Amino acid sequence: MSRFTHASIVRSVIDIPAELAEAQATYNGAAGRAFIAALPELAADFLNRWGLRLDGPGMNGVSALVLPVVRAADGTRAVLKLQLRDEETEGEPVALRVWDGDGAVRLLDHDPETGTMLLERLDTFRMLSSVADTHAAVQVIARLLAHLTSCPAPPGMRRLGDLAEAMLERTPWALERIPDPEARSMVADCAAAVREVVAEPGDRLLHWDLHFENVLAADRADWLAIDPKPLAGDPCFELWPALVNRFEAAEVAWRFDAMTDVLGLDRERARAWTLGRLLQNALWDVADGRPVEDRRLEIGRRLRG
């Protein structure tokens, strides 16, 4: 079968979700639109190159299209992850190789040029977000984080220290553009907290985005992490996603305490770096012309005590 014909068949089979196309256009502009336009051909290329056949409808987040596949050579059930290469996604296969399936999804193949990955298939019907008991779910995240961050970051990984310095440089610009006095004060306090810890940013391998929807069940393990956006840094920077995802104001202090206990973190450093995550998100809000989200401000209030 010619490549053109194969691509035409894939184009008629895969569905490119409108929300993925919109997100790529919003966040990546022309590069995002070009990525969406090339997706059918890209999928066809890797289905052919890696000897895969489609095995169900695709899934997506805001940045990637994930296709369930079967490897023809040995019947392995896997997923083909197609995404635009950027500074976040470039570190994903590196981190997955370091973890090698221990606490995280296993990487089966990777194309450095496009960032395309073949990953083991987990159970998408058993996501940690479906666990009704949020206390139990937070404990799962904490245990995974404690395990994953025990590894030193490999050379070349993005560094938390560099991100933190850039955030502090950007803060005066943002403060001038936040009209609400309370939000402005909160952002200034977050920056002050980061200044206290930025000189010692850490060297562990961080997932950066471990929330309830990025933890799936598997036959070989109760729970495994997916979709890392890895950094080299302090594990104290890892707590934010489990505070803001499935947000419950009354649970903020409990979740923070539970995670710092399981990870064995210094509570004041954890508070400072978690406020750093609030600062990071606030800077993104301001850059996009939005007010700082209320739930983020509430987390800040409760962490400041």
XYZ file of C-alpha atoms in Angstrom:
305
model
C 0.000 0.000 0.000
C 1.422 3.394 -0.932
C 2.133 5.940 1.753
C -0.428 8.304 0.197
C -3.164 5.661 0.277
C -2.261 4.668 3.838
C -2.425 8.302 4.948
C -5.819 8.675 3.264
C -7.155 5.653 5.159
C -5.801 6.999 8.454
C -7.317 10.418 7.717
C -10.722 8.760 7.342
C -10.289 6.717 10.541
C -8.772 9.074 13.097
C -10.747 11.984 14.423
C -8.850 15.142 15.249
C -10.814 16.632 18.167
C -11.851 20.243 17.812
C -10.600 21.071 21.318
C -7.123 19.796 20.432
C -7.064 21.894 17.278
C -8.288 24.954 19.187
C -5.740 24.490 21.957
C -2.883 24.130 19.483
C -3.963 27.257 17.614
C -4.336 29.206 20.874
C -1.092 28.188 22.537
C 1.205 27.463 19.594
C -0.142 29.625 16.785
C 1.058 28.768 13.304
C 3.183 25.882 14.577
C 0.142 24.391 16.309
C -2.031 24.707 13.218
C 0.675 23.082 11.112
C 0.923 20.228 13.613
C -2.828 19.596 13.433
C -2.789 19.673 9.631
C 0.049 17.134 9.558
C -1.437 14.731 12.127
C -3.046 12.240 9.681
C 0.188 11.919 7.705
C 2.223 11.692 10.917
C -0.026 8.963 12.277
C 0.155 7.040 9.010
C 3.929 7.275 8.976
C 4.378 5.815 12.454
C 1.694 3.171 12.097
C 3.638 1.958 9.085
C 7.159 2.515 10.486
C 6.546 0.743 13.789
C 4.258 -1.963 12.413
C 1.106 -0.892 14.259
C -2.600 -1.155 13.614
C -5.298 1.048 15.116
C -7.264 -0.553 17.940
C -10.021 1.888 18.838
C -10.887 5.588 18.926
C -8.238 8.133 19.811
C -7.996 10.185 22.977
C -6.571 13.643 23.587
C -5.644 16.245 26.119
C -4.809 19.832 25.234
C -1.469 18.999 23.614
C -1.428 15.450 22.241
C -3.411 12.904 20.254
C -3.170 9.368 21.682
C -4.145 6.414 19.484
C -4.648 2.893 20.887
C -2.701 0.464 18.746
C -1.519 -3.146 18.563
C 2.027 -4.008 17.515
C 1.693 -6.521 14.687
C 4.962 -8.328 15.410
C 4.024 -9.547 18.901
C 0.447 -8.412 19.629
C 1.557 -5.863 22.238
C -1.251 -3.455 23.137
C 0.140 0.056 23.231
C -0.685 3.705 22.525
C 0.847 5.994 19.930
C 1.319 9.503 21.347
C 1.586 12.280 18.771
C 2.495 15.719 20.059
C 4.239 18.926 19.088
C 7.825 19.020 20.309
C 8.567 21.808 22.781
C 10.693 22.346 25.884
C 8.216 20.416 28.025
C 7.637 17.397 25.792
C 11.311 16.952 24.905
C 12.052 15.824 28.454
C 9.213 13.278 28.597
C 10.959 10.298 26.946
C 14.138 11.070 28.891
C 12.297 10.850 32.216
C 10.362 7.752 31.187
C 13.614 5.992 30.324
C 15.042 6.872 33.740
C 11.961 5.514 35.535
C 11.801 2.512 33.143
C 8.238 1.626 34.068
C 8.871 1.805 37.830
C 6.028 4.034 39.019
C 5.351 5.413 35.547
C 4.128 4.271 32.148
C 6.779 2.371 30.173
C 8.274 3.852 27.012
C 8.402 1.292 24.189
C 9.772 3.422 21.349
C 10.540 7.061 20.601
C 11.314 9.213 17.582
C 13.509 12.160 18.656
C 12.846 14.159 15.490
C 9.077 14.424 15.937
C 8.703 13.594 19.638
C 6.350 10.717 18.759
C 6.244 7.982 21.398
C 4.984 4.429 21.656
C 3.870 3.744 25.224
C 2.484 0.750 27.059
C -1.298 0.836 27.228
C -2.775 1.450 30.655
C -6.411 1.234 31.770
C -8.021 4.531 30.737
C -11.242 3.452 32.430
C -9.513 3.366 35.823
C -8.184 6.846 36.427
C -7.284 8.098 39.898
C -9.794 10.904 39.435
C -12.544 8.256 39.630
C -11.580 7.332 43.206
C -14.262 9.009 45.300
C -12.154 9.230 48.461
C -9.899 12.203 47.767
C -7.830 11.498 50.878
C -6.965 8.051 49.535
C -6.267 9.500 46.082
C -3.925 12.150 47.489
C -2.020 9.445 49.350
C -1.551 7.597 46.044
C -0.102 10.715 44.433
C 2.165 11.334 47.413
C 3.561 7.801 47.316
C 4.158 8.005 43.569
C 5.905 11.350 43.957
C 8.093 10.048 46.761
C 9.186 7.195 44.512
C 9.631 9.118 41.268
C 11.548 12.014 42.821
C 14.041 9.662 44.469
C 15.914 9.613 41.144
C 18.503 12.284 40.335
C 17.682 14.228 37.190
C 19.750 13.256 34.137
C 22.014 15.827 32.462
C 20.350 18.299 30.138
C 16.971 18.370 31.903
C 15.200 21.714 32.298
C 16.118 23.202 35.672
C 13.745 24.571 38.278
C 16.309 27.175 39.259
C 16.233 28.683 35.765
C 12.432 28.726 35.734
C 12.311 30.340 39.170
C 14.791 33.063 38.218
C 12.762 33.826 35.109
C 9.565 34.034 37.179
C 11.154 36.499 39.596
C 12.368 38.649 36.706
C 8.838 38.686 35.259
C 7.070 39.481 38.540
C 7.436 43.329 38.499
C 5.912 43.395 34.995
C 2.978 41.282 36.184
C 2.362 43.282 39.359
C 1.845 46.424 37.280
C -0.924 44.619 35.376
C -2.908 43.113 38.276
C -5.658 45.577 39.244
C -7.027 43.650 42.233
C -5.107 44.646 45.397
C -5.488 41.262 47.094
C -4.294 39.340 44.044
C -1.400 41.756 43.604
C -0.390 41.308 47.236
C -0.611 37.527 46.921
C 1.611 37.463 43.850
C 4.148 39.697 45.591
C 4.147 37.384 48.622
C 4.658 34.353 46.379
C 7.647 36.004 44.756
C 9.096 36.800 48.180
C 8.694 33.145 49.182
C 10.490 31.965 46.039
C 13.385 34.340 46.722
C 13.925 32.534 50.014
C 14.531 29.157 48.315
C 15.710 29.923 44.772
C 19.392 29.590 45.694
C 18.847 25.865 46.409
C 16.521 24.640 43.635
C 17.331 20.910 44.003
C 18.443 18.212 41.582
C 15.784 15.474 41.689
C 13.824 14.298 38.652
C 10.402 15.939 38.928
C 7.183 14.960 37.138
C 5.828 18.532 37.452
C 2.203 17.690 36.584
C 1.113 14.731 38.719
C -2.588 15.270 39.334
C -5.504 12.838 39.583
C -6.055 12.588 35.820
C -2.402 11.768 35.173
C -2.488 8.560 37.207
C -3.902 5.392 35.621
C -4.302 1.812 36.775
C -2.555 -1.107 35.072
C -2.454 -4.877 35.277
C 1.156 -4.819 36.472
C 0.701 -2.076 39.100
C -2.119 -0.481 41.026
C -1.302 3.015 39.783
C 1.197 4.488 37.326
C 2.032 8.084 36.415
C 1.657 9.369 32.868
C 2.385 12.577 30.938
C 5.387 14.023 32.823
C 6.685 17.499 32.033
C 9.972 16.854 33.792
C 12.310 19.226 35.560
C 15.447 18.937 37.649
C 14.581 20.422 41.016
C 13.232 20.226 44.539
C 10.376 17.728 45.177
C 8.697 20.540 47.138
C 7.695 21.932 43.721
C 5.536 18.859 43.033
C 2.597 19.431 45.398
C 0.558 22.044 43.533
C -1.274 19.836 40.975
C -2.850 17.697 43.712
C -4.048 20.845 45.492
C -5.639 22.571 42.504
C -7.030 19.481 40.727
C -10.362 18.330 42.229
C -10.106 21.528 44.243
C -11.675 21.572 47.687
C -10.855 24.628 49.780
C -11.392 22.782 53.043
C -8.898 20.089 51.987
C -5.973 22.318 51.029
C -4.225 22.188 54.406
C -4.882 18.456 54.833
C -3.566 17.586 51.356
C -0.487 19.767 51.834
C 0.309 18.214 55.219
C -0.323 14.665 53.991
C 1.963 15.038 50.986
C 4.767 16.713 52.901
C 4.588 13.891 55.463
C 4.733 11.089 52.893
C 7.534 12.745 50.917
C 9.445 13.716 54.065
C 9.651 17.371 53.022
C 10.550 20.414 55.059
C 7.203 22.120 55.459
C 8.442 25.694 55.075
C 10.378 24.887 51.900
C 7.339 23.018 50.595
C 5.158 26.035 51.318
C 7.586 28.379 49.553
C 7.890 26.232 46.419
C 4.132 25.622 46.318
C 3.592 29.370 46.414
C 6.083 29.392 43.550
C 3.643 27.295 41.551
C 0.941 29.853 42.318
C 3.307 32.546 41.050
C 3.979 30.567 37.881
C 0.269 30.159 37.158
C -0.481 33.785 38.015
C 2.146 34.935 35.516
C 0.491 32.808 32.846
C -2.914 34.302 33.736
C -1.586 37.845 33.455
C 0.194 37.110 30.173
C -3.113 35.805 28.767
C -4.997 38.882 29.976
C -6.981 36.989 32.630
C -7.438 37.701 36.338
C -5.662 35.316 38.695
C -8.008 32.379 39.287
C -9.966 32.418 42.544
C -9.076 28.842 43.456
C -5.382 29.672 43.109
C -5.764 32.654 45.395
C -7.645 30.514 47.915
C -4.839 27.972 47.976
C -2.427 30.819 48.622
C -4.561 32.158 51.475
C -4.698 28.774 53.139
C -0.988 28.101 52.728
C -0.121 31.494 54.192
C -2.365 30.556 57.111
